[in-house]
Amino acid sequence: MNPMPEPSLSVEDYRALRDIVATTAGLDLPTEQRTSVQRRLRDRLTLLGIESFTEYVRMLRYDPAGRVELEEAVDALTTNETYFQREAYQLRAFRDEGLPLLAEQAQGRRRLSVWSAGCSTGEEVYTLAILLLEAASEPSSPLHGFDLRVFGSDISKRCLAHARRAVYGTSAFRATPPEFRKKWFVERPDGALVNERVRQICQFGHLNLLDASRAVVVGRVDVVFCRNVLIYLGTHARRRVIDLFHERLYPGGLLLLGHSESLLNVSTAFELLHLREDLVYRRPRGREALS
Ligand SMILES: C[S@@+](CC[C@H](N)C(=O)[O-])C[C@H]1O[C@@H](n2cnc3c(N)ncnc32)[C@H](O)[C@@H]1O
């Protein structure tokens, strides 16, 4: 008996799927990625016992179970690549020039809150927590004695489960020196577990960045790291996400994007701050600072 032919994703169904995913998560799936999307979603069809993409799209649109399945579809379509100390030059610039500015602004509160928006499996969150703990450990540091917090959010529940588990294999350490792993992790048979001191200041939450009303759970923050997320979003979604960051940041707070991302044609609400090794965005203090 011949095996069942694998379902293929027609141009029409792909168009419908792109619309659904863009509206829900802001993802801008390129036209030429139809085959790759087809490959990524085939397992979902098999699991659900659905024989065609037309039926799958119909389910996403009209079936009561479609809402839950849409989360799975979006999860399967996101790119979750990440690792510890990614874009080290930017982290250095933040530590040496961004942090002192923020510490000065937050002296009254003596609390510093960082948001890693689109944190994937958590490496960025723990990288930032370690950076903060190291910086604050110097008795002369303006951060000394501060309450430090790092909040990581992502649309992928699968990634968040990994982030909360906090156990990592070799590839997560591809850009770090061996001392980093030795100092901040506990070795276990299944990988390296982030140590308790670091985990204590980190928290994770499920959040679609297009869902501004739910983002209040983040509270106000001093800095947003949203690196390598905007590149996957359409223009309209980018604008909404940037508006959200603007709203969540304290006046004078910083926004750091990935090296290939910028606010060009997206927003003029931020000012550009030239650090020695990097360019970052800042929510202007202006009159709002007084309010
Ligand atoms: C390539 S990872 C970036 C991870 C990390 N920021 C870094 O730079 O290494 C992009 C992440 O953005 C998340 N993402 C994409 N669209 C999102 C949305 N609308 N809301 C929340 N997270 C989203 C994806 O699930 C994915 O984990």
PDB file of C-alpha atoms and ligand atoms in Angstrom:
ATOM      1  CA  MET A   1       0.000   0.000   0.000  1.00  0.00           C
ATOM      2  CA  ASN A   2       1.284   3.449  -0.887  1.00  0.00           C
ATOM      3  CA  PRO A   3       1.787   5.776   2.132  1.00  0.00           C
ATOM      4  CA  MET A   4      -0.538   8.803   2.324  1.00  0.00           C
ATOM      5  CA  PRO A   5       0.941  11.757   0.413  1.00  0.00           C
ATOM      6  CA  GLU A   6       2.252  14.497   2.706  1.00  0.00           C
ATOM      7  CA  PRO A   7      -0.135  17.488   2.779  1.00  0.00           C
ATOM      8  CA  SER A   8       1.128  20.460   0.824  1.00  0.00           C
ATOM      9  CA  LEU A   9       0.482  24.110   1.548  1.00  0.00           C
ATOM     10  CA  SER A  10      -1.059  25.902  -1.421  1.00  0.00           C
ATOM     11  CA  VAL A  11      -0.354  29.567  -2.188  1.00  0.00           C
ATOM     12  CA  GLU A  12      -3.913  30.390  -1.174  1.00  0.00           C
ATOM     13  CA  ASP A  13      -3.780  28.576   2.170  1.00  0.00           C
ATOM     14  CA  TYR A  14      -0.375  30.091   2.833  1.00  0.00           C
ATOM     15  CA  ARG A  15      -1.822  33.552   2.260  1.00  0.00           C
ATOM     16  CA  ALA A  16      -4.620  32.842   4.744  1.00  0.00           C
ATOM     17  CA  LEU A  17      -2.166  31.452   7.274  1.00  0.00           C
ATOM     18  CA  ARG A  18       0.111  34.475   6.942  1.00  0.00           C
ATOM     19  CA  ASP A  19      -2.867  36.752   7.634  1.00  0.00           C
ATOM     20  CA  ILE A  20      -3.867  34.824  10.732  1.00  0.00           C
ATOM     21  CA  VAL A  21      -0.346  34.747  12.146  1.00  0.00           C
ATOM     22  CA  ALA A  22       0.269  38.423  11.351  1.00  0.00           C
ATOM     23  CA  THR A  23      -2.943  39.461  13.092  1.00  0.00           C
ATOM     24  CA  THR A  24      -2.325  37.304  16.144  1.00  0.00           C
ATOM     25  CA  ALA A  25       1.394  37.572  16.764  1.00  0.00           C
ATOM     26  CA  GLY A  26       2.574  40.239  14.330  1.00  0.00           C
ATOM     27  CA  LEU A  27       4.793  37.711  12.550  1.00  0.00           C
ATOM     28  CA  ASP A  28       5.599  38.650   8.977  1.00  0.00           C
ATOM     29  CA  LEU A  29       6.134  35.343   7.191  1.00  0.00           C
ATOM     30  CA  PRO A  30       7.970  35.996   3.927  1.00  0.00           C
ATOM     31  CA  THR A  31       6.255  34.769   0.737  1.00  0.00           C
ATOM     32  CA  GLU A  32       9.256  32.639  -0.145  1.00  0.00           C
ATOM     33  CA  GLN A  33       9.089  30.696   3.113  1.00  0.00           C
ATOM     34  CA  ARG A  34       6.049  28.668   2.124  1.00  0.00           C
ATOM     35  CA  THR A  35       7.933  25.361   1.962  1.00  0.00           C
ATOM     36  CA  SER A  36       9.620  25.928   5.269  1.00  0.00           C
ATOM     37  CA  VAL A  37       6.278  26.821   6.919  1.00  0.00           C
ATOM     38  CA  GLN A  38       4.747  23.710   5.364  1.00  0.00           C
ATOM     39  CA  ARG A  39       7.551  21.612   6.893  1.00  0.00           C
ATOM     40  CA  ARG A  40       7.245  23.243  10.300  1.00  0.00           C
ATOM     41  CA  LEU A  41       3.475  22.704  10.503  1.00  0.00           C
ATOM     42  CA  ARG A  42       3.173  19.191   9.073  1.00  0.00           C
ATOM     43  CA  ASP A  43       3.713  17.620  12.500  1.00  0.00           C
ATOM     44  CA  ARG A  44       0.773  19.615  13.844  1.00  0.00           C
ATOM     45  CA  LEU A  45      -1.501  18.247  11.119  1.00  0.00           C
ATOM     46  CA  THR A  46      -0.322  14.681  11.794  1.00  0.00           C
ATOM     47  CA  LEU A  47      -0.880  15.106  15.529  1.00  0.00           C
ATOM     48  CA  LEU A  48      -4.380  16.447  14.991  1.00  0.00           C
ATOM     49  CA  GLY A  49      -5.240  13.854  12.340  1.00  0.00           C
ATOM     50  CA  ILE A  50      -5.936  16.628   9.818  1.00  0.00           C
ATOM     51  CA  GLU A  51      -5.320  15.723   6.194  1.00  0.00           C
ATOM     52  CA  SER A  52      -5.030  19.064   4.438  1.00  0.00           C
ATOM     53  CA  PHE A  53      -3.815  22.586   5.121  1.00  0.00           C
ATOM     54  CA  THR A  54      -7.167  23.914   3.911  1.00  0.00           C
ATOM     55  CA  GLU A  55      -8.813  22.047   6.762  1.00  0.00           C
ATOM     56  CA  TYR A  56      -6.125  23.246   9.176  1.00  0.00           C
ATOM     57  CA  VAL A  57      -6.655  26.901   8.197  1.00  0.00           C
ATOM     58  CA  ARG A  58     -10.401  26.441   8.567  1.00  0.00           C
ATOM     59  CA  MET A  59      -9.870  25.044  12.043  1.00  0.00           C
ATOM     60  CA  LEU A  60      -7.668  27.988  13.048  1.00  0.00           C
ATOM     61  CA  ARG A  61     -10.304  30.397  11.816  1.00  0.00           C
ATOM     62  CA  TYR A  62     -13.598  28.895  12.856  1.00  0.00           C
ATOM     63  CA  ASP A  63     -13.217  25.939  15.193  1.00  0.00           C
ATOM     64  CA  PRO A  64     -13.500  26.598  18.965  1.00  0.00           C
ATOM     65  CA  ALA A  65     -10.297  24.544  19.358  1.00  0.00           C
ATOM     66  CA  GLY A  66      -8.606  26.890  16.873  1.00  0.00           C
ATOM     67  CA  ARG A  67      -7.541  29.374  19.537  1.00  0.00           C
ATOM     68  CA  VAL A  68      -5.450  26.820  21.374  1.00  0.00           C
ATOM     69  CA  GLU A  69      -4.075  25.436  18.140  1.00  0.00           C
ATOM     70  CA  LEU A  70      -3.098  28.925  17.027  1.00  0.00           C
ATOM     71  CA  GLU A  71      -0.728  29.137  19.987  1.00  0.00           C
ATOM     72  CA  GLU A  72       0.868  25.885  18.847  1.00  0.00           C
ATOM     73  CA  ALA A  73       1.105  27.117  15.262  1.00  0.00           C
ATOM     74  CA  VAL A  74       2.729  30.406  16.314  1.00  0.00           C
ATOM     75  CA  ASP A  75       5.082  28.497  18.576  1.00  0.00           C
ATOM     76  CA  ALA A  76       6.106  26.267  15.671  1.00  0.00           C
ATOM     77  CA  LEU A  77       6.677  29.304  13.432  1.00  0.00           C
ATOM     78  CA  THR A  78       8.806  31.463  15.733  1.00  0.00           C
ATOM     79  CA  THR A  79      12.584  31.445  15.520  1.00  0.00           C
ATOM     80  CA  ASN A  80      14.000  30.844  18.965  1.00  0.00           C
ATOM     81  CA  GLU A  81      17.754  30.953  18.351  1.00  0.00           C
ATOM     82  CA  THR A  82      19.609  32.425  21.343  1.00  0.00           C
ATOM     83  CA  TYR A  83      22.654  31.883  23.569  1.00  0.00           C
ATOM     84  CA  PHE A  84      24.413  33.367  26.597  1.00  0.00           C
ATOM     85  CA  GLN A  85      26.240  36.666  26.162  1.00  0.00           C
ATOM     86  CA  ARG A  86      24.921  37.177  22.638  1.00  0.00           C
ATOM     87  CA  GLU A  87      26.200  40.420  21.070  1.00  0.00           C
ATOM     88  CA  ALA A  88      28.848  40.915  23.742  1.00  0.00           C
ATOM     89  CA  TYR A  89      29.898  44.386  22.538  1.00  0.00           C
ATOM     90  CA  GLN A  90      26.392  45.625  23.271  1.00  0.00           C
ATOM     91  CA  LEU A  91      26.361  44.072  26.725  1.00  0.00           C
ATOM     92  CA  ARG A  92      29.706  45.738  27.462  1.00  0.00           C
ATOM     93  CA  ALA A  93      28.392  49.111  26.327  1.00  0.00           C
ATOM     94  CA  PHE A  94      25.303  48.650  28.475  1.00  0.00           C
ATOM     95  CA  ARG A  95      27.337  47.645  31.526  1.00  0.00           C
ATOM     96  CA  ASP A  96      29.929  50.392  31.242  1.00  0.00           C
ATOM     97  CA  GLU A  97      27.822  53.327  30.049  1.00  0.00           C
ATOM     98  CA  GLY A  98      24.120  52.492  30.171  1.00  0.00           C
ATOM     99  CA  LEU A  99      23.986  51.065  33.683  1.00  0.00           C
ATOM    100  CA  PRO A 100      25.637  54.033  35.440  1.00  0.00           C
ATOM    101  CA  LEU A 101      23.085  56.364  33.803  1.00  0.00           C
ATOM    102  CA  LEU A 102      20.181  54.178  34.855  1.00  0.00           C
ATOM    103  CA  ALA A 103      21.560  53.707  38.381  1.00  0.00           C
ATOM    104  CA  GLU A 104      21.724  57.454  38.797  1.00  0.00           C
ATOM    105  CA  GLN A 105      18.122  57.874  37.616  1.00  0.00           C
ATOM    106  CA  ALA A 106      16.920  55.102  39.919  1.00  0.00           C
ATOM    107  CA  GLN A 107      18.762  56.267  43.060  1.00  0.00           C
ATOM    108  CA  GLY A 108      15.498  57.299  44.710  1.00  0.00           C
ATOM    109  CA  ARG A 109      13.854  53.914  44.090  1.00  0.00           C
ATOM    110  CA  ARG A 110      16.987  51.852  44.687  1.00  0.00           C
ATOM    111  CA  ARG A 111      15.470  49.266  42.392  1.00  0.00           C
ATOM    112  CA  LEU A 112      16.456  48.431  38.833  1.00  0.00           C
ATOM    113  CA  SER A 113      14.082  46.502  36.571  1.00  0.00           C
ATOM    114  CA  VAL A 114      15.094  44.996  33.269  1.00  0.00           C
ATOM    115  CA  TRP A 115      12.696  43.482  30.727  1.00  0.00           C
ATOM    116  CA  SER A 116      13.893  40.965  28.194  1.00  0.00           C
ATOM    117  CA  ALA A 117      11.032  41.014  25.692  1.00  0.00           C
ATOM    118  CA  GLY A 118      11.101  37.954  23.433  1.00  0.00           C
ATOM    119  CA  CYS A 119      13.522  36.104  25.700  1.00  0.00           C
ATOM    120  CA  SER A 120      13.101  32.688  24.039  1.00  0.00           C
ATOM    121  CA  THR A 121      14.654  29.969  26.252  1.00  0.00           C
ATOM    122  CA  GLY A 122      16.003  32.427  28.825  1.00  0.00           C
ATOM    123  CA  GLU A 123      19.701  32.799  28.049  1.00  0.00           C
ATOM    124  CA  GLU A 124      19.343  36.579  27.616  1.00  0.00           C
ATOM    125  CA  VAL A 125      17.545  36.915  30.949  1.00  0.00           C
ATOM    126  CA  TYR A 126      20.230  35.026  32.870  1.00  0.00           C
ATOM    127  CA  THR A 127      22.998  36.833  30.997  1.00  0.00           C
ATOM    128  CA  LEU A 128      21.525  40.160  32.102  1.00  0.00           C
ATOM    129  CA  ALA A 129      20.955  38.988  35.676  1.00  0.00           C
ATOM    130  CA  ILE A 130      24.593  37.896  35.927  1.00  0.00           C
ATOM    131  CA  LEU A 131      25.743  41.189  34.417  1.00  0.00           C
ATOM    132  CA  LEU A 132      23.729  43.117  37.023  1.00  0.00           C
ATOM    133  CA  LEU A 133      24.900  40.991  39.938  1.00  0.00           C
ATOM    134  CA  GLU A 134      28.520  41.374  38.885  1.00  0.00           C
ATOM    135  CA  ALA A 135      28.168  45.125  38.452  1.00  0.00           C
ATOM    136  CA  ALA A 136      26.381  45.584  41.783  1.00  0.00           C
ATOM    137  CA  SER A 137      28.904  43.470  43.712  1.00  0.00           C
ATOM    138  CA  GLU A 138      31.514  46.256  43.549  1.00  0.00           C
ATOM    139  CA  PRO A 139      31.134  48.252  46.776  1.00  0.00           C
ATOM    140  CA  SER A 140      31.822  51.428  44.810  1.00  0.00           C
ATOM    141  CA  SER A 141      29.138  50.640  42.226  1.00  0.00           C
ATOM    142  CA  PRO A 142      26.172  53.030  42.057  1.00  0.00           C
ATOM    143  CA  LEU A 143      24.052  49.862  41.919  1.00  0.00           C
ATOM    144  CA  HIS A 144      25.363  48.550  45.230  1.00  0.00           C
ATOM    145  CA  GLY A 145      22.467  47.664  47.547  1.00  0.00           C
ATOM    146  CA  PHE A 146      19.870  47.976  44.752  1.00  0.00           C
ATOM    147  CA  ASP A 147      16.960  45.569  44.415  1.00  0.00           C
ATOM    148  CA  LEU A 148      17.623  43.979  41.009  1.00  0.00           C
ATOM    149  CA  ARG A 149      15.024  42.295  38.821  1.00  0.00           C
ATOM    150  CA  VAL A 150      14.989  40.789  35.365  1.00  0.00           C
ATOM    151  CA  PHE A 151      11.705  39.850  33.761  1.00  0.00           C
ATOM    152  CA  GLY A 152      11.676  37.633  30.673  1.00  0.00           C
ATOM    153  CA  SER A 153       8.636  37.238  28.448  1.00  0.00           C
ATOM    154  CA  ASP A 154       7.907  35.310  25.276  1.00  0.00           C
ATOM    155  CA  ILE A 155       4.964  34.170  23.204  1.00  0.00           C
ATOM    156  CA  SER A 156       6.249  30.587  23.201  1.00  0.00           C
ATOM    157  CA  LYS A 157       5.185  28.530  26.224  1.00  0.00           C
ATOM    158  CA  ARG A 158       7.607  25.790  25.172  1.00  0.00           C
ATOM    159  CA  CYS A 159      10.527  28.235  25.356  1.00  0.00           C
ATOM    160  CA  LEU A 160       9.351  29.631  28.687  1.00  0.00           C
ATOM    161  CA  ALA A 161       9.229  26.135  30.194  1.00  0.00           C
ATOM    162  CA  HIS A 162      12.876  25.717  29.221  1.00  0.00           C
ATOM    163  CA  ALA A 163      13.734  29.151  30.613  1.00  0.00           C
ATOM    164  CA  ARG A 164      12.147  28.334  33.969  1.00  0.00           C
ATOM    165  CA  ARG A 165      13.904  24.969  34.114  1.00  0.00           C
ATOM    166  CA  ALA A 166      17.179  26.886  33.636  1.00  0.00           C
ATOM    167  CA  VAL A 167      19.271  23.897  32.519  1.00  0.00           C
ATOM    168  CA  TYR A 168      21.465  24.397  29.452  1.00  0.00           C
ATOM    169  CA  GLY A 169      23.641  22.318  27.148  1.00  0.00           C
ATOM    170  CA  THR A 170      26.901  23.142  25.415  1.00  0.00           C
ATOM    171  CA  SER A 171      25.520  25.177  22.527  1.00  0.00           C
ATOM    172  CA  ALA A 172      24.084  27.805  24.899  1.00  0.00           C
ATOM    173  CA  PHE A 173      27.671  28.497  26.019  1.00  0.00           C
ATOM    174  CA  ARG A 174      29.108  28.902  22.517  1.00  0.00           C
ATOM    175  CA  ALA A 175      30.088  32.549  23.121  1.00  0.00           C
ATOM    176  CA  THR A 176      31.127  32.455  26.763  1.00  0.00           C
ATOM    177  CA  PRO A 177      34.505  31.888  28.402  1.00  0.00           C
ATOM    178  CA  PRO A 178      34.697  28.705  30.587  1.00  0.00           C
ATOM    179  CA  GLU A 179      34.780  30.789  33.800  1.00  0.00           C
ATOM    180  CA  PHE A 180      31.253  32.025  33.120  1.00  0.00           C
ATOM    181  CA  ARG A 181      29.854  28.499  33.333  1.00  0.00           C
ATOM    182  CA  LYS A 182      32.054  27.608  36.307  1.00  0.00           C
ATOM    183  CA  LYS A 183      31.069  30.625  38.330  1.00  0.00           C
ATOM    184  CA  TRP A 184      27.344  30.898  37.725  1.00  0.00           C
ATOM    185  CA  PHE A 185      26.135  27.362  37.036  1.00  0.00           C
ATOM    186  CA  VAL A 186      25.814  24.072  38.877  1.00  0.00           C
ATOM    187  CA  GLU A 187      26.787  21.021  36.814  1.00  0.00           C
ATOM    188  CA  ARG A 188      24.204  18.247  36.558  1.00  0.00           C
ATOM    189  CA  PRO A 189      23.999  15.103  34.427  1.00  0.00           C
ATOM    190  CA  ASP A 190      21.488  16.801  32.100  1.00  0.00           C
ATOM    191  CA  GLY A 191      23.398  20.084  31.693  1.00  0.00           C
ATOM    192  CA  ALA A 192      24.338  23.219  33.594  1.00  0.00           C
ATOM    193  CA  LEU A 193      21.756  24.700  35.979  1.00  0.00           C
ATOM    194  CA  VAL A 194      21.757  28.467  36.563  1.00  0.00           C
ATOM    195  CA  ASN A 195      22.659  28.987  40.208  1.00  0.00           C
ATOM    196  CA  GLU A 196      20.090  29.995  42.768  1.00  0.00           C
ATOM    197  CA  ARG A 197      21.399  33.498  43.399  1.00  0.00           C
ATOM    198  CA  VAL A 198      20.835  34.345  39.723  1.00  0.00           C
ATOM    199  CA  ARG A 199      17.474  32.583  39.463  1.00  0.00           C
ATOM    200  CA  GLN A 200      16.217  34.495  42.497  1.00  0.00           C
ATOM    201  CA  ILE A 201      16.204  37.804  40.650  1.00  0.00           C
ATOM    202  CA  CYS A 202      14.634  36.422  37.444  1.00  0.00           C
ATOM    203  CA  GLN A 203      10.988  35.919  36.604  1.00  0.00           C
ATOM    204  CA  PHE A 204       9.252  34.737  33.461  1.00  0.00           C
ATOM    205  CA  GLY A 205       5.828  35.376  31.986  1.00  0.00           C
ATOM    206  CA  HIS A 206       3.877  34.386  28.905  1.00  0.00           C
ATOM    207  CA  LEU A 207       3.181  37.493  26.877  1.00  0.00           C
ATOM    208  CA  ASN A 208       2.291  38.266  23.302  1.00  0.00           C
ATOM    209  CA  LEU A 209       3.918  41.663  22.679  1.00  0.00           C
ATOM    210  CA  LEU A 210       0.852  42.729  20.676  1.00  0.00           C
ATOM    211  CA  ASP A 211      -1.301  42.292  23.747  1.00  0.00           C
ATOM    212  CA  ALA A 212      -0.690  45.664  25.393  1.00  0.00           C
ATOM    213  CA  SER A 213      -3.442  45.243  27.978  1.00  0.00           C
ATOM    214  CA  ARG A 214      -1.735  42.163  29.454  1.00  0.00           C
ATOM    215  CA  ALA A 215       1.665  43.863  29.515  1.00  0.00           C
ATOM    216  CA  VAL A 216       0.820  45.705  32.717  1.00  0.00           C
ATOM    217  CA  VAL A 217       2.132  42.582  34.502  1.00  0.00           C
ATOM    218  CA  VAL A 218       5.586  43.780  33.520  1.00  0.00           C
ATOM    219  CA  GLY A 219       5.250  46.959  35.596  1.00  0.00           C
ATOM    220  CA  ARG A 220       7.505  49.962  34.866  1.00  0.00           C
ATOM    221  CA  VAL A 221      11.036  49.144  33.795  1.00  0.00           C
ATOM    222  CA  ASP A 222      14.371  50.946  33.498  1.00  0.00           C
ATOM    223  CA  VAL A 223      15.480  49.120  30.406  1.00  0.00           C
ATOM    224  CA  VAL A 224      14.020  46.914  27.698  1.00  0.00           C
ATOM    225  CA  PHE A 225      16.147  44.442  25.781  1.00  0.00           C
ATOM    226  CA  CYS A 226      14.220  43.409  22.685  1.00  0.00           C
ATOM    227  CA  ARG A 227      16.878  41.860  20.531  1.00  0.00           C
ATOM    228  CA  ASN A 228      16.284  39.848  17.388  1.00  0.00           C
ATOM    229  CA  VAL A 229      12.512  39.975  17.700  1.00  0.00           C
ATOM    230  CA  LEU A 230      11.435  42.983  15.584  1.00  0.00           C
ATOM    231  CA  ILE A 231      13.068  41.466  12.495  1.00  0.00           C
ATOM    232  CA  TYR A 232      10.339  38.824  12.471  1.00  0.00           C
ATOM    233  CA  LEU A 233       7.468  41.317  12.791  1.00  0.00           C
ATOM    234  CA  GLY A 234       5.610  43.386  10.210  1.00  0.00           C
ATOM    235  CA  THR A 235       5.729  47.190  10.260  1.00  0.00           C
ATOM    236  CA  HIS A 236       2.391  47.669  11.972  1.00  0.00           C
ATOM    237  CA  ALA A 237       3.249  45.137  14.701  1.00  0.00           C
ATOM    238  CA  ARG A 238       6.665  46.766  15.224  1.00  0.00           C
ATOM    239  CA  ARG A 239       4.965  50.101  15.845  1.00  0.00           C
ATOM    240  CA  ARG A 240       2.594  48.619  18.393  1.00  0.00           C
ATOM    241  CA  VAL A 241       5.427  46.848  20.204  1.00  0.00           C
ATOM    242  CA  ILE A 242       7.574  49.981  20.324  1.00  0.00           C
ATOM    243  CA  ASP A 243       4.614  51.997  21.663  1.00  0.00           C
ATOM    244  CA  LEU A 244       4.272  49.413  24.376  1.00  0.00           C
ATOM    245  CA  PHE A 245       7.948  49.711  25.335  1.00  0.00           C
ATOM    246  CA  HIS A 246       7.609  53.478  25.443  1.00  0.00           C
ATOM    247  CA  GLU A 247       4.686  53.153  27.815  1.00  0.00           C
ATOM    248  CA  ARG A 248       6.422  50.632  30.108  1.00  0.00           C
ATOM    249  CA  LEU A 249       9.754  52.478  30.343  1.00  0.00           C
ATOM    250  CA  TYR A 250      10.445  55.128  32.940  1.00  0.00           C
ATOM    251  CA  PRO A 251      11.309  58.468  31.324  1.00  0.00           C
ATOM    252  CA  GLY A 252      15.048  58.278  30.655  1.00  0.00           C
ATOM    253  CA  GLY A 253      14.802  54.467  30.357  1.00  0.00           C
ATOM    254  CA  LEU A 254      16.727  52.633  27.650  1.00  0.00           C
ATOM    255  CA  LEU A 255      15.684  50.400  24.769  1.00  0.00           C
ATOM    256  CA  LEU A 256      18.244  48.041  23.265  1.00  0.00           C
ATOM    257  CA  LEU A 257      17.525  46.286  19.974  1.00  0.00           C
ATOM    258  CA  GLY A 258      19.465  43.632  18.056  1.00  0.00           C
ATOM    259  CA  HIS A 259      22.370  44.736  15.860  1.00  0.00           C
ATOM    260  CA  SER A 260      20.317  44.503  12.651  1.00  0.00           C
ATOM    261  CA  GLU A 261      17.279  46.305  14.052  1.00  0.00           C
ATOM    262  CA  SER A 262      16.404  49.976  14.321  1.00  0.00           C
ATOM    263  CA  LEU A 263      13.484  52.323  14.829  1.00  0.00           C
ATOM    264  CA  LEU A 264      13.922  53.844  11.387  1.00  0.00           C
ATOM    265  CA  ASN A 265      10.434  54.225   9.857  1.00  0.00           C
ATOM    266  CA  VAL A 266       8.948  52.724  13.009  1.00  0.00           C
ATOM    267  CA  SER A 267       8.913  55.398  15.707  1.00  0.00           C
ATOM    268  CA  THR A 268      10.200  58.848  16.521  1.00  0.00           C
ATOM    269  CA  ALA A 269       9.224  58.628  20.183  1.00  0.00           C
ATOM    270  CA  PHE A 270      12.736  57.666  21.286  1.00  0.00           C
ATOM    271  CA  GLU A 271      15.985  59.600  21.142  1.00  0.00           C
ATOM    272  CA  LEU A 272      19.211  58.023  19.990  1.00  0.00           C
ATOM    273  CA  LEU A 273      21.945  57.809  22.602  1.00  0.00           C
ATOM    274  CA  HIS A 274      25.491  57.377  21.320  1.00  0.00           C
ATOM    275  CA  LEU A 275      27.524  55.135  23.591  1.00  0.00           C
ATOM    276  CA  ARG A 276      31.171  54.477  22.733  1.00  0.00           C
ATOM    277  CA  GLU A 277      30.538  50.937  21.470  1.00  0.00           C
ATOM    278  CA  ASP A 278      26.881  51.051  20.562  1.00  0.00           C
ATOM    279  CA  LEU A 279      23.800  53.107  19.735  1.00  0.00           C
ATOM    280  CA  VAL A 280      20.846  52.673  22.043  1.00  0.00           C
ATOM    281  CA  TYR A 281      17.434  54.302  22.297  1.00  0.00           C
ATOM    282  CA  ARG A 282      16.194  56.351  25.228  1.00  0.00           C
ATOM    283  CA  ARG A 283      12.709  57.383  26.222  1.00  0.00           C
ATOM    284  CA  PRO A 284      13.074  61.147  26.474  1.00  0.00           C
ATOM    285  CA  ARG A 285      12.804  62.582  29.946  1.00  0.00           C
ATOM    286  CA  GLY A 286      11.231  65.849  28.759  1.00  0.00           C
ATOM    287  CA  ARG A 287       8.242  67.239  30.587  1.00  0.00           C
ATOM    288  CA  GLU A 288       6.980  63.726  31.318  1.00  0.00           C
ATOM    289  CA  ALA A 289       9.794  63.278  33.818  1.00  0.00           C
ATOM    290  CA  LEU A 290       8.180  65.920  35.957  1.00  0.00           C
ATOM    291  CA  SER A 291       4.737  64.345  35.884  1.00  0.00           C
TER     292      SER A 291
HETATM  293  C1  LIG B   1      15.360  34.881  17.945  1.00  0.00           C
HETATM  294  S1  LIG B   1      14.534  34.886  19.500  1.00  0.00           S
HETATM  295  C2  LIG B   1      15.437  36.160  20.334  1.00  0.00           C
HETATM  296  C3  LIG B   1      15.915  35.705  21.691  1.00  0.00           C
HETATM  297  C4  LIG B   1      16.791  36.716  22.419  1.00  0.00           C
HETATM  298  N1  LIG B   1      16.122  37.977  22.558  1.00  0.00           N
HETATM  299  C5  LIG B   1      18.104  36.894  21.715  1.00  0.00           C
HETATM  300  O1  LIG B   1      18.335  37.944  21.104  1.00  0.00           O
HETATM  301  O2  LIG B   1      18.946  35.981  21.768  1.00  0.00           O
HETATM  302  C6  LIG B   1      12.990  35.713  19.090  1.00  0.00           C
HETATM  303  C7  LIG B   1      11.897  35.420  20.119  1.00  0.00           C
HETATM  304  O3  LIG B   1      10.832  36.356  19.936  1.00  0.00           O
HETATM  305  C8  LIG B   1       9.624  35.699  20.266  1.00  0.00           C
HETATM  306  N2  LIG B   1       8.475  36.409  19.676  1.00  0.00           N
HETATM  307  C9  LIG B   1       8.159  36.569  18.378  1.00  0.00           C
HETATM  308  N3  LIG B   1       6.996  37.242  18.246  1.00  0.00           N
HETATM  309  C10 LIG B   1       6.569  37.526  19.495  1.00  0.00           C
HETATM  310  C11 LIG B   1       5.421  38.203  20.017  1.00  0.00           C
HETATM  311  N4  LIG B   1       4.480  38.718  19.218  1.00  0.00           N
HETATM  312  N5  LIG B   1       5.306  38.317  21.358  1.00  0.00           N
HETATM  313  C12 LIG B   1       6.263  37.801  22.171  1.00  0.00           C
HETATM  314  N6  LIG B   1       7.357  37.147  21.743  1.00  0.00           N
HETATM  315  C13 LIG B   1       7.513  37.009  20.414  1.00  0.00           C
HETATM  316  C14 LIG B   1       9.810  34.307  19.702  1.00  0.00           C
HETATM  317  O4  LIG B   1       8.954  33.358  20.305  1.00  0.00           O
HETATM  318  C15 LIG B   1      11.300  34.032  19.964  1.00  0.00           C
HETATM  319  O5  LIG B   1      11.497  33.265  21.126  1.00  0.00           O
END
